[in-house]
Coordinates of C-alpha atoms in Angstrom, one line a residue:
X51 CA -30.2 -18.0 88.4
X52 CA -33.4 -17.4 90.1
X53 CA -34.9 -20.7 88.3
X54 CA -31.7 -22.5 89.7
X55 CA -32.5 -21.4 93.0
X56 CA -36.1 -22.2 92.9
X57 CA -35.1 -25.8 91.8
X58 CA -32.5 -25.9 94.8
X59 CA -35.3 -25.3 97.1
X60 CA -37.7 -27.5 95.6
X61 CA -35.0 -30.2 95.9
X62 CA -34.5 -29.4 99.6
X63 CA -38.2 -29.4 100.1
X64 CA -38.8 -32.9 98.4
X65 CA -35.9 -34.5 100.0
X66 CA -37.0 -33.3 103.3
X67 CA -40.3 -34.3 103.0
X68 CA -39.4 -38.0 101.9
X69 CA -37.2 -38.2 105.1
X70 CA -40.1 -37.4 107.4
X71 CA -42.4 -39.4 105.6
X72 CA -39.8 -42.2 105.7
X73 CA -39.8 -42.1 109.4
X74 CA -43.7 -41.9 109.5
X75 CA -43.9 -45.0 107.2
X76 CA -41.6 -47.0 109.6
X77 CA -43.4 -46.3 112.5
X78 CA -46.6 -47.3 110.8
X79 CA -45.1 -50.5 110.0
X80 CA -42.8 -51.5 112.9
X81 CA -43.8 -49.4 115.4
X82 CA -46.3 -50.5 118.7
X83 CA -47.3 -48.8 121.9
X84 CA -45.9 -45.5 120.8
X85 CA -42.2 -46.5 121.5
X86 CA -39.4 -44.8 119.6
X87 CA -37.3 -47.0 117.3
X88 CA -33.4 -47.5 117.6
X89 CA -30.8 -49.5 119.3
X90 CA -29.5 -46.9 121.2
X91 CA -32.7 -44.8 121.6
X92 CA -33.7 -46.2 125.2
X93 CA -30.2 -44.9 126.5
X94 CA -31.1 -41.3 125.6
X95 CA -34.7 -41.7 127.0
X96 CA -32.9 -42.8 130.4
X97 CA -30.3 -39.9 130.4
X98 CA -32.8 -37.1 129.4
X99 CA -35.2 -38.4 132.5
X100 CA -32.1 -38.1 134.6
X101 CA -31.4 -34.6 133.4
X102 CA -35.1 -33.7 134.1
X103 CA -35.3 -35.1 137.4
X104 CA -32.1 -34.7 138.7
X105 CA -30.3 -32.2 136.8
X106 CA -26.9 -32.1 134.6
X107 CA -24.5 -33.0 137.5
X108 CA -26.2 -36.4 138.1
X109 CA -25.8 -36.9 134.4
X110 CA -22.1 -36.0 134.6
X111 CA -22.0 -38.5 137.5
X112 CA -23.6 -41.4 135.9
X113 CA -21.6 -41.1 132.4
X114 CA -19.0 -38.5 132.8
X115 CA -18.6 -35.2 131.3
X116 CA -18.5 -36.3 127.6
X117 CA -21.1 -36.4 124.8
X118 CA -23.6 -34.9 126.8
X119 CA -25.0 -32.1 124.7
X120 CA -27.8 -34.1 123.1
X121 CA -29.0 -35.5 126.7
X122 CA -28.8 -31.9 128.2
X123 CA -31.1 -30.8 125.1
X124 CA -33.5 -33.5 125.3
X125 CA -33.5 -33.6 129.2
X126 CA -34.3 -29.7 129.2
X127 CA -37.2 -30.3 126.8
X128 CA -38.6 -33.1 129.3
X129 CA -38.2 -30.9 132.2
X130 CA -40.5 -28.5 130.3
X131 CA -43.0 -31.1 130.2
X132 CA -42.5 -33.3 127.4
X133 CA -42.8 -37.1 127.3
X134 CA -39.1 -38.6 126.9
X135 CA -40.5 -41.3 124.9
X136 CA -42.4 -38.9 122.7
X137 CA -39.4 -36.7 122.4
X138 CA -37.4 -39.7 120.8
X139 CA -39.6 -40.1 118.1
X140 CA -39.9 -36.4 117.1
X141 CA -36.5 -35.1 117.8
X142 CA -34.3 -37.4 115.5
X143 CA -37.0 -36.9 112.6
X144 CA -36.6 -33.4 113.1
X145 CA -32.7 -33.4 113.2
X146 CA -32.6 -35.9 110.1
X147 CA -34.9 -33.4 108.3
X148 CA -32.4 -30.8 108.4
X149 CA -29.6 -32.7 106.5
X150 CA -30.7 -31.7 103.1
X151 CA -30.7 -28.2 103.9
X152 CA -27.3 -28.5 105.5
X153 CA -25.9 -30.8 102.8
X154 CA -27.0 -28.1 100.1
X155 CA -25.6 -25.4 102.1
X156 CA -22.3 -26.8 102.3
X157 CA -22.3 -27.7 98.7
X158 CA -23.0 -24.1 97.7
X159 CA -19.9 -22.7 99.3
X160 CA -18.7 -22.4 95.7
X161 CA -21.9 -20.8 94.7
X162 CA -22.4 -23.6 92.6
X163 CA -26.2 -24.0 92.7
X164 CA -26.6 -27.0 90.3
X165 CA -23.9 -29.2 92.3
X166 CA -25.9 -27.8 95.6
X167 CA -29.2 -29.1 93.8
X168 CA -27.7 -32.5 93.0
X169 CA -26.5 -33.1 96.7
X170 CA -29.8 -32.3 98.1
X171 CA -31.5 -34.6 96.0
X172 CA -29.1 -37.5 96.6
X173 CA -29.5 -37.2 100.6
X174 CA -32.6 -39.5 101.1
X175 CA -30.3 -42.3 99.6
X176 CA -27.9 -41.8 102.2
X177 CA -27.1 -44.5 104.8
X178 CA -26.8 -41.8 107.7
X179 CA -30.5 -41.2 107.5
X180 CA -31.5 -44.8 108.5
X181 CA -28.6 -45.4 110.7
X182 CA -27.8 -42.2 112.7
X183 CA -31.4 -40.9 112.3
X184 CA -32.9 -44.4 113.9
X185 CA -30.4 -45.0 116.7
X186 CA -27.3 -42.7 117.1
X187 CA -28.9 -39.5 117.9
X188 CA -26.0 -37.6 119.7
X189 CA -23.9 -38.9 116.5
X190 CA -26.6 -37.1 114.2
X191 CA -26.7 -33.9 116.1
X192 CA -23.0 -33.6 116.2
X193 CA -23.0 -34.1 112.5
X194 CA -25.4 -31.3 112.1
X195 CA -23.2 -29.2 114.2
X196 CA -20.1 -30.2 112.1
X197 CA -22.3 -29.5 108.8
X198 CA -23.3 -26.2 109.8
X199 CA -19.9 -25.2 110.9
X200 CA -17.9 -26.2 107.8
X201 CA -19.2 -23.7 105.5
X202 CA -18.4 -21.0 107.8
X203 CA -14.8 -22.2 108.1
X204 CA -14.2 -22.8 104.7
X205 CA -15.3 -19.0 103.9
X206 CA -13.4 -17.5 106.8
X207 CA -10.1 -15.4 105.6
X208 CA -9.0 -14.8 109.2
X209 CA -9.8 -16.1 112.8
X210 CA -11.4 -12.7 113.7
X211 CA -14.2 -12.9 111.2
X212 CA -17.5 -13.6 112.9
X213 CA -18.2 -16.4 110.5
X214 CA -15.0 -18.0 111.8
X215 CA -15.7 -17.4 115.4
X216 CA -19.4 -18.9 114.8
X217 CA -17.8 -22.0 113.2
X218 CA -15.4 -22.6 116.1
X219 CA -18.2 -22.1 118.5
X220 CA -20.3 -24.7 116.7
X221 CA -17.2 -27.2 116.5
X222 CA -16.7 -26.7 120.4
X223 CA -20.4 -27.7 120.9
X224 CA -19.9 -30.6 118.5
X225 CA -16.9 -31.8 120.4
X226 CA -19.4 -32.2 123.7
X227 CA -22.0 -33.6 121.6
X228 CA -20.0 -36.5 119.6
X229 CA -16.3 -36.1 119.9
X230 CA -15.6 -39.2 117.6
X231 CA -17.4 -37.4 114.8
X232 CA -15.7 -34.0 115.8
X233 CA -12.2 -35.4 115.5
X234 CA -12.9 -37.1 112.5
X235 CA -14.1 -33.8 110.6
X236 CA -11.4 -31.5 112.3
X237 CA -8.8 -33.9 111.5
X238 CA -9.8 -33.6 107.7
X239 CA -10.1 -30.1 108.0
X240 CA -6.5 -29.6 109.6
X241 CA -5.2 -31.6 106.6
X242 CA -7.1 -29.6 104.2
X243 CA -5.7 -26.3 105.7
X244 CA -2.1 -27.2 106.1
X245 CA -1.3 -30.0 103.4
X246 CA -3.6 -28.3 100.6
X247 CA -4.2 -24.9 102.0
X248 CA -7.6 -24.8 101.6
X249 CA -8.4 -22.1 104.5
X250 CA -5.9 -20.2 107.1
X251 CA -3.8 -22.5 109.0
X252 CA -4.5 -20.5 112.3
X253 CA -8.2 -21.4 112.0
X254 CA -7.3 -25.1 111.8
X255 CA -5.0 -24.9 114.7
X256 CA -7.5 -23.0 116.9
X257 CA -10.1 -25.6 115.9
X258 CA -7.8 -28.5 117.1
X259 CA -7.2 -26.5 120.1
X260 CA -11.1 -25.9 120.8
X261 CA -11.9 -29.9 120.7
X262 CA -8.8 -30.8 122.8
X263 CA -10.6 -30.7 126.2
X264 CA -13.4 -32.9 125.1
X265 CA -10.9 -35.4 123.5
X266 CA -8.8 -35.3 126.6
X267 CA -12.1 -36.2 128.5
X268 CA -12.9 -38.7 126.4
X269 CA -9.7 -40.5 126.2
X270 CA -9.5 -40.7 129.7
X271 CA -13.1 -42.3 129.9
X272 CA -12.3 -44.7 127.0
X273 CA -9.1 -46.1 128.9
X274 CA -11.0 -46.4 132.2
X275 CA -13.8 -48.3 130.1
X276 CA -11.1 -50.5 128.5
X277 CA -9.3 -51.2 131.7
X278 CA -12.4 -53.3 132.9
X279 CA -11.8 -55.7 130.1
X280 CA -7.9 -55.8 130.2
X281 CA -7.6 -52.7 127.8
X282 CA -9.0 -54.7 124.9
X283 CA -11.7 -52.9 122.6
X284 CA -14.7 -54.6 121.9
X285 CA -14.7 -57.0 119.0
X286 CA -17.8 -57.4 117.1
X287 CA -18.5 -59.7 114.0
X288 CA -16.8 -57.9 111.0
X289 CA -19.3 -56.2 108.5
X290 CA -19.7 -58.4 105.4
X291 CA -19.2 -57.0 101.8
X292 CA -22.7 -56.3 101.5
X293 CA -22.4 -53.7 104.0
X294 CA -20.4 -51.6 101.5
X295 CA -23.1 -52.0 99.1
X296 CA -25.6 -50.9 101.8
X297 CA -23.7 -47.9 102.7
X298 CA -23.6 -46.7 98.8
X299 CA -26.8 -47.9 97.7
X300 CA -28.0 -47.3 94.4
X301 CA -25.8 -44.3 94.1
X302 CA -22.6 -46.5 93.9
X303 CA -22.3 -45.9 89.9
X304 CA -22.4 -42.1 90.4
X305 CA -20.2 -42.3 93.7
X306 CA -17.5 -44.2 91.9
X307 CA -17.6 -41.9 89.1
X308 CA -17.6 -38.8 91.4
X309 CA -14.5 -40.3 93.5
X310 CA -12.7 -41.3 90.3
X311 CA -13.1 -38.2 88.4
X312 CA -12.9 -36.0 91.5
X313 CA -9.2 -37.1 92.1
X314 CA -8.2 -35.5 88.4
X315 CA -7.2 -31.9 87.6
X316 CA -7.7 -29.0 90.0
X317 CA -10.1 -29.0 92.6
X318 CA -11.9 -26.4 94.9
X319 CA -11.3 -26.6 98.7
X320 CA -14.9 -28.2 99.2
X321 CA -14.0 -30.7 96.5
X322 CA -10.7 -31.5 98.2
X323 CA -12.6 -31.8 101.5
X324 CA -14.9 -34.4 100.1
X325 CA -12.1 -36.4 98.4
X326 CA -10.3 -36.5 102.1
X327 CA -13.7 -37.3 103.5
X328 CA -14.5 -40.2 101.4
X329 CA -10.9 -41.5 101.5
X330 CA -10.7 -41.4 105.2
X331 CA -14.2 -42.9 105.6
X332 CA -13.2 -45.9 103.4
X333 CA -9.8 -46.5 105.0
X334 CA -11.1 -46.1 108.5
X335 CA -14.0 -48.7 107.6
X336 CA -11.5 -51.1 106.0
X337 CA -9.2 -51.1 109.0
X338 CA -11.7 -53.5 110.6
X339 CA -10.5 -56.2 108.5
X340 CA -6.9 -55.7 109.8
X341 CA -7.5 -55.2 113.4
X342 CA -11.3 -56.4 114.8
X343 CA -10.7 -54.0 117.5
X344 CA -11.2 -51.0 115.4
X345 CA -14.6 -52.3 114.7
X346 CA -16.7 -49.5 116.3
X347 CA -14.8 -46.7 115.0
X348 CA -14.4 -48.3 111.5
X349 CA -18.2 -49.1 111.4
X350 CA -19.1 -45.3 112.3
X351 CA -16.6 -43.9 109.7
X352 CA -17.6 -46.2 107.0
X353 CA -21.4 -45.0 107.7
X354 CA -20.2 -41.3 107.2
X355 CA -18.8 -41.9 103.4
X356 CA -20.1 -38.5 101.8
X357 CA -22.3 -40.2 99.2
X358 CA -24.6 -37.3 98.3
X359 CA -21.6 -35.2 97.5
X360 CA -19.6 -38.2 95.7
X361 CA -22.8 -38.6 93.5
X362 CA -23.1 -34.8 93.0
X363 CA -19.6 -34.7 91.7
X364 CA -20.1 -37.8 89.4
X365 CA -23.4 -36.4 88.0
X366 CA -21.6 -32.8 87.5
X367 CA -18.7 -34.2 85.8
X368 CA -21.1 -36.3 83.3
X369 CA -22.7 -32.9 82.3
X370 CA -19.3 -31.8 81.2
X371 CA -18.5 -34.9 79.1
X372 CA -18.4 -34.4 75.7
X373 CA -20.3 -37.1 73.3
X374 CA -18.7 -37.1 70.0
X375 CA -20.6 -40.1 68.3
X376 CA -24.2 -40.9 67.3
X377 CA -26.1 -44.0 68.4
X378 CA -28.5 -44.8 65.6
X379 CA -31.3 -41.6 65.2
X380 CA -29.8 -40.1 68.6
X381 CA -27.3 -37.2 68.4
X382 CA -24.5 -36.6 70.7
X383 CA -26.5 -34.0 72.2
X384 CA -29.6 -36.1 72.9
X385 CA -27.2 -38.8 74.4
X386 CA -25.6 -36.5 76.7
X387 CA -29.1 -35.2 77.7
X388 CA -30.5 -38.6 78.2
X389 CA -27.4 -39.6 80.2
X390 CA -28.0 -36.9 82.8
X391 CA -31.6 -37.7 82.9
X392 CA -31.0 -41.3 83.7
X393 CA -28.6 -40.2 86.4
X394 CA -31.3 -37.8 87.9
X395 CA -33.8 -40.6 87.7
X396 CA -31.2 -42.9 89.4
X397 CA -30.8 -40.1 92.4
X398 CA -34.6 -40.2 92.9
X399 CA -34.8 -43.7 92.5
X400 CA -32.1 -44.2 95.4
X401 CA -34.8 -43.0 97.8
X402 CA -37.2 -45.8 97.9
X403 CA -34.5 -48.6 97.0
X404 CA -32.5 -47.2 99.9
X405 CA -35.3 -47.0 102.2
X406 CA -36.2 -50.5 101.6
X407 CA -32.9 -51.7 101.9
X408 CA -31.9 -49.9 105.3
X409 CA -35.1 -49.3 107.2
X410 CA -35.9 -52.7 107.9
X411 CA -32.5 -53.4 109.8
X412 CA -32.4 -49.8 111.6
X413 CA -35.6 -48.2 111.7
X414 CA -37.7 -50.6 114.3
X415 CA -38.2 -50.9 117.8
X416 CA -35.6 -53.2 119.5
X417 CA -37.9 -54.1 122.3
X418 CA -40.5 -56.9 122.1
X419 CA -44.3 -56.0 123.2
X420 CA -44.4 -58.7 126.1
X421 CA -41.0 -57.2 127.4
X422 CA -42.6 -53.7 127.5
X423 CA -45.6 -54.9 129.0
X424 CA -43.7 -56.2 132.0
X425 CA -41.5 -53.3 132.3
X426 CA -44.8 -51.2 132.4
X427 CA -46.2 -53.6 135.1
X428 CA -42.7 -53.4 137.4
X429 CA -43.0 -49.4 136.9
X430 CA -46.7 -49.2 137.9
X431 CA -47.0 -52.0 140.6
X432 CA -43.6 -52.5 142.3
X433 CA -42.3 -49.8 144.9
X434 CA -38.7 -50.5 146.2
X435 CA -37.3 -49.4 149.4
X436 CA -33.8 -49.9 148.0
X437 CA -32.5 -49.8 144.3
X438 CA -33.5 -53.0 142.4
X439 CA -31.1 -55.1 140.6
X440 CA -32.0 -56.6 137.3
X441 CA -30.4 -59.6 135.8
X442 CA -29.9 -60.2 132.2
X443 CA -28.4 -63.2 130.5
X444 CA -27.8 -64.8 127.2
X445 CA -25.6 -67.0 125.4
X446 CA -21.8 -66.0 125.7
X447 CA -21.4 -64.2 122.2
X448 CA -24.6 -62.2 122.7
X449 CA -24.9 -61.4 126.3
X450 CA -22.7 -58.0 126.3
X451 CA -24.9 -56.5 123.6
X452 CA -28.3 -57.4 124.8
X453 CA -27.5 -56.9 128.3
X454 CA -26.6 -53.2 127.4
X455 CA -29.9 -53.0 125.4
X456 CA -31.9 -54.3 128.2
X457 CA -30.2 -52.0 130.9
X458 CA -31.0 -49.2 128.7
X459 CA -34.8 -50.1 128.1
X460 CA -35.1 -50.8 132.3
X461 CA -33.7 -47.3 132.7
X462 CA -36.0 -45.7 130.2
X463 CA -39.1 -47.2 131.5
X464 CA -38.6 -48.5 135.2
X465 CA -36.2 -45.6 136.1
X466 CA -33.3 -45.9 138.7
X467 CA -31.8 -49.4 139.0
X468 CA -28.8 -51.5 139.0
X469 CA -28.2 -54.1 136.6
X470 CA -26.1 -57.8 136.6
X471 CA -25.2 -60.0 133.4
X472 CA -25.0 -63.5 134.1
X473 CA -25.5 -66.2 136.5
X474 CA -27.3 -66.1 139.7
X475 CA -24.8 -67.9 141.5
X476 CA -21.8 -65.6 140.5
X477 CA -24.2 -62.5 141.5
X478 CA -24.6 -63.8 145.2
X479 CA -21.2 -64.0 145.5
X480 CA -20.6 -60.2 144.0
X481 CA -18.5 -61.5 141.4
X482 CA -18.6 -61.2 137.5
X483 CA -20.0 -64.2 135.3
X484 CA -16.6 -65.5 133.5
X485 CA -17.8 -65.0 130.0
X486 CA -15.3 -65.6 127.2
X487 CA -16.6 -63.0 124.7
X488 CA -14.9 -59.6 125.0
X489 CA -18.1 -57.6 124.7
X490 CA -19.7 -59.6 127.2
X491 CA -16.6 -59.5 129.6
X492 CA -17.0 -55.5 129.3
X493 CA -20.5 -55.2 130.0
X494 CA -20.2 -57.5 132.9
X495 CA -17.4 -55.6 134.4
X496 CA -19.3 -52.3 133.9
X497 CA -22.3 -53.6 135.5
X498 CA -20.4 -55.2 138.7
X499 CA -18.4 -51.9 139.1
X500 CA -21.7 -50.1 139.5
X501 CA -22.7 -52.7 142.0
X502 CA -19.5 -51.9 144.0
X503 CA -19.6 -48.2 143.7
X504 CA -22.9 -48.1 145.6
X505 CA -21.1 -50.3 148.1
X506 CA -22.6 -53.8 147.4
X507 CA -19.5 -55.7 148.2
X508 CA -20.9 -58.7 150.2
X509 CA -23.9 -61.2 149.8
X510 CA -25.8 -59.6 153.1
X511 CA -25.8 -56.2 151.3
X512 CA -26.6 -57.4 147.9
X513 CA -29.5 -59.2 149.2
X514 CA -31.0 -56.1 150.7
X515 CA -32.0 -55.1 147.2
X516 CA -34.7 -56.7 145.3
X517 CA -33.5 -59.2 142.5
X518 CA -35.6 -59.0 139.5
X519 CA -35.8 -61.1 136.2
X520 CA -37.8 -60.4 133.4
X521 CA -38.4 -63.3 131.3
X522 CA -37.5 -61.5 127.9
X523 CA -34.2 -60.5 129.2
X524 CA -33.0 -64.1 130.6
X525 CA -31.9 -66.8 128.3
X526 CA -32.5 -69.7 128.8
X527 CA -36.2 -69.2 129.6
X528 CA -38.2 -70.9 131.2
X529 CA -35.7 -70.5 134.1
X530 CA -33.5 -73.5 134.6
X531 CA -34.9 -75.3 137.7
X532 CA -31.8 -74.9 139.7
X533 CA -32.4 -71.1 139.4
X534 CA -36.4 -70.9 139.6
X535 CA -36.4 -72.1 143.0
X536 CA -34.7 -69.2 144.1
X537 CA -37.6 -66.8 142.6
X538 CA -41.2 -65.9 143.2
X539 CA -43.0 -65.1 140.2
X540 CA -45.0 -62.0 141.0
X541 CA -46.4 -61.4 137.6
X542 CA -46.2 -63.4 134.4
X543 CA -42.9 -63.5 133.5
X544 CA -41.7 -61.3 136.1
X545 CA -39.3 -63.2 139.0
X546 CA -38.4 -61.2 142.4
X547 CA -35.6 -63.2 144.3
X548 CA -36.4 -65.0 147.6
X549 CA -34.0 -63.4 149.9
X550 CA -33.8 -66.4 152.1
X551 CA -33.2 -68.8 149.4
X552 CA -30.4 -66.9 147.6
X553 CA -28.9 -66.8 150.7
X554 CA -28.3 -70.3 151.0
X555 CA -26.6 -70.8 147.4
X556 CA -23.5 -72.8 148.0
X557 CA -22.5 -73.7 144.3
X558 CA -22.3 -72.5 140.8
X559 CA -24.3 -74.1 138.1
X560 CA -23.8 -73.2 134.5
X561 CA -26.0 -74.3 131.3
X562 CA -23.5 -75.8 129.1
X563 CA -25.7 -74.6 126.3
X564 CA -25.6 -71.0 127.1
X565 CA -21.8 -71.0 128.3
X566 CA -20.0 -72.6 125.5
X567 CA -17.2 -70.2 124.6
X568 CA -15.3 -72.5 121.9
X569 CA -16.0 -75.7 120.0
X570 CA -15.2 -77.7 117.1
X571 CA -17.3 -80.1 115.6
X572 CA -21.2 -79.5 114.7
X573 CA -22.6 -78.7 118.0
X574 CA -26.1 -77.3 118.6
X575 CA -28.6 -76.1 121.0
X576 CA -31.8 -78.2 121.6
X577 CA -34.7 -77.5 123.9
X578 CA -35.4 -81.1 125.8
X579 CA -37.7 -81.9 128.4
X580 CA -35.6 -83.9 130.8
X581 CA -32.7 -81.2 131.1
X582 CA -33.0 -78.5 134.1
X583 CA -31.4 -76.0 131.8
X584 CA -34.4 -76.2 129.3
X585 CA -31.7 -76.2 126.6
X586 CA -28.9 -79.0 126.2
X587 CA -25.9 -78.8 124.1
X588 CA -26.1 -81.7 121.5
X589 CA -23.7 -83.2 119.0
X590 CA -24.3 -86.5 117.0
X591 CA -22.0 -86.9 114.2
X592 CA -19.3 -89.3 112.6
X593 CA -17.2 -86.5 112.1
X594 CA -13.6 -87.5 111.1
X595 CA -12.1 -84.2 112.8
X596 CA -9.5 -85.3 114.9
X597 CA -11.0 -83.5 118.3
X598 CA -14.8 -82.8 118.8
X599 CA -14.8 -80.7 122.0
X600 CA -16.1 -77.8 123.6
X601 CA -15.0 -75.3 126.0
X602 CA -16.7 -73.7 128.9
X603 CA -15.3 -70.9 131.4
X604 CA -16.0 -71.2 135.1
X605 CA -14.7 -69.1 137.9
X606 CA -13.9 -69.7 141.9
X607 CA -13.2 -66.8 144.0
X608 CA -11.4 -68.4 146.9
X609 CA -8.5 -71.2 147.3
X610 CA -9.9 -74.7 148.0
X611 CA -11.1 -78.1 147.2
X612 CA -13.8 -78.2 144.5
X613 CA -16.1 -80.9 143.1
X614 CA -17.4 -80.6 139.8
X615 CA -20.6 -82.5 138.4
X616 CA -21.9 -83.0 134.7
X617 CA -25.8 -83.5 134.0
X618 CA -25.8 -85.3 130.8
X619 CA -28.1 -87.8 129.0
X620 CA -26.8 -91.5 129.0
X621 CA -27.0 -92.5 125.4
X622 CA -24.7 -94.5 123.2
X623 CA -21.3 -93.2 121.7
X624 CA -17.8 -92.7 122.3
X625 CA -16.7 -91.9 126.0
X626 CA -16.4 -88.1 127.0
X627 CA -13.0 -87.0 128.4
X628 CA -13.3 -84.1 130.7
X629 CA -10.5 -81.6 131.5
X630 CA -10.0 -78.7 133.7
X631 CA -7.0 -76.3 132.6
X632 CA -5.8 -78.8 130.6
X633 CA -5.6 -81.6 133.3
X634 CA -7.9 -84.7 133.3
X635 CA -10.8 -84.4 135.6
X636 CA -12.5 -87.6 134.7
X637 CA -14.1 -89.7 132.0
X638 CA -17.8 -90.2 131.4
X639 CA -18.5 -93.8 129.8
X640 CA -22.1 -94.3 128.3
X641 CA -24.2 -97.2 129.5
X642 CA -27.0 -96.4 127.1
X643 CA -29.6 -96.2 130.0
X644 CA -31.7 -93.7 127.8
X645 CA -31.9 -91.6 131.1
X646 CA -30.2 -88.4 132.6
X647 CA -27.5 -89.2 134.9
X648 CA -25.1 -87.2 137.0
X649 CA -21.1 -87.7 136.8
X650 CA -19.6 -86.4 139.8
X651 CA -15.7 -86.1 139.8
X652 CA -13.2 -86.5 142.5
X653 CA -12.4 -83.3 144.3
X654 CA -9.5 -81.0 142.9
X655 CA -7.7 -78.0 144.5
X656 CA -8.0 -74.7 142.8
X657 CA -6.7 -71.3 143.3
X658 CA -9.2 -68.3 143.0
X659 CA -9.4 -67.3 139.3
X660 CA -11.2 -68.5 136.0
X661 CA -10.4 -71.8 134.3
X662 CA -11.8 -73.5 131.1
X663 CA -13.4 -76.7 131.2
X664 CA -12.8 -79.0 128.3
X665 CA -15.6 -81.6 127.1
X666 CA -13.9 -83.8 124.6
X667 CA -15.3 -86.8 122.7
X668 CA -12.8 -89.8 122.2
X669 CA -12.0 -91.0 118.7
X670 CA -13.3 -94.5 117.9
X671 CA -13.9 -96.3 114.8
X672 CA -17.6 -97.0 114.1
X673 CA -18.9 -95.6 116.9
X674 CA -20.8 -91.9 117.0
X675 CA -19.5 -89.2 118.3
X676 CA -22.7 -88.4 120.7
X677 CA -23.4 -86.1 123.6
X678 CA -26.5 -84.3 125.2
X679 CA -25.2 -81.9 127.9
X680 CA -27.5 -80.1 130.5
X681 CA -25.1 -78.4 133.1
X682 CA -22.0 -78.3 135.0
X683 CA -22.0 -77.7 138.9
X684 CA -19.2 -76.5 141.0
X685 CA -19.3 -76.9 144.7
X686 CA -16.5 -76.1 147.5

């Protein structure tokens, strides 16, 4: 037994060392300027600085009283004198390095030291290390609390035992660290207790009661959030089938063996929990293919598949299989031993293999060096009398996610600020840019609500705040000429709005390349010297499709007569029919002058609202379907 315990501690030490070393290698390869890696990391930096500078109450005012424990912890450490940037490098490594110990401790619930050793060896091949460890630090801390709580709960016989009380306290703390992770595991434990009698039902019921306050607060927050986008959850690109191979990595054969064999015969409470855990993770993960609105929850659940436990179960069951036939000169005993050795080698081989597959995706800094330098310049050289408003923009499908990322980095490096997502023309009207993509609409609505919450409801109030564009955060760049005239470049790639010029804006101009919401036909973007938008939306095809067309959202905020103008390249091809909300706006007939032209259409009366402009290329035999489109402007 002492030897087995020694091997267990050796396995924990080796796994922990590899995990820490993997982070160090990633920083050496992909790090720069001492910045922490991870997509969500700047969000935690910003909030830690808020706690350190203004206290927890201000954090609750900014994000609400949910999922706040990680931010309070990091903010307290920053308040004691640590750098928030450095802390977000060190703290995730420390938390990730706890996982081999916590996994092995949970695996020891039934005093099976060999099983615990196998699980500890499998941890560095777990997707969680590279996903949660890099970006989702609150999720990671919540998982740490849950993994610490479960052994205490499983070993408890009554609710009055100190270990049961401690387990419930850890679950309560976890619920305010990351409620989704906590609800997932508490739900599994409730099923284990009630349906499978894995531990006393009273403890499971109290666990549900313990997480209820955090769950209610989170549900209220979630409803408030999705109300901004018409009660639709964000929809992202669904994960491809390779995502599931990434989840399991090289441990897939052992995990499949563990899952299939683990469902047979009598199981301990821990094994039942692992089977429930794996089944729930996989089923919730697959739900994204039935309803894309579940993507966020599905992706997080899939990442939590308990691969180390499944691999350990598979390896342990291999050890109990009996081999009855010889293979050449090899006896059954030799074959069984060789199978176990090969499986152990597979466990260890999963370490570098999983790192090579996962680390380049998650363990990198999601900020360009030039963007960091520009934000540093703003922080060091610009002093604001009123809160600055940073403007971000990108293609419709990307704007929301990137805008959120940029907003977090501005908060992490510059500090207190406001944000806007989209077109300058809509900003000066204090209105949202009409994105088509649900994620972009949601983040646009969040930023616009933040403006209104601080009293920015008119152009005059808006223009009392500095309006800033950082080149790396605005697409297209260089700025379209119809926007560049409203800004002064105070440093390379840093632009500040000219109040007098911005006050004079009386139209909306949208880049068609950046604003396309839907299309049929092989449309593409191209950098062209004649275009005021820098990029043009192009098509050149003899496609036999019935319709070659594209759609663009545009919004007006008062009833009145509006004039639309289209800037395009006058080449040779079929006519362009332009529709507004399904009604013909006009036709563009090419004259092949090989020069940029502007077609102004007759005024139309519109009520306030969002409309779609549809540009459709006529069908004509023997004539190419050509278009090179710059921008569309609307003036009342």
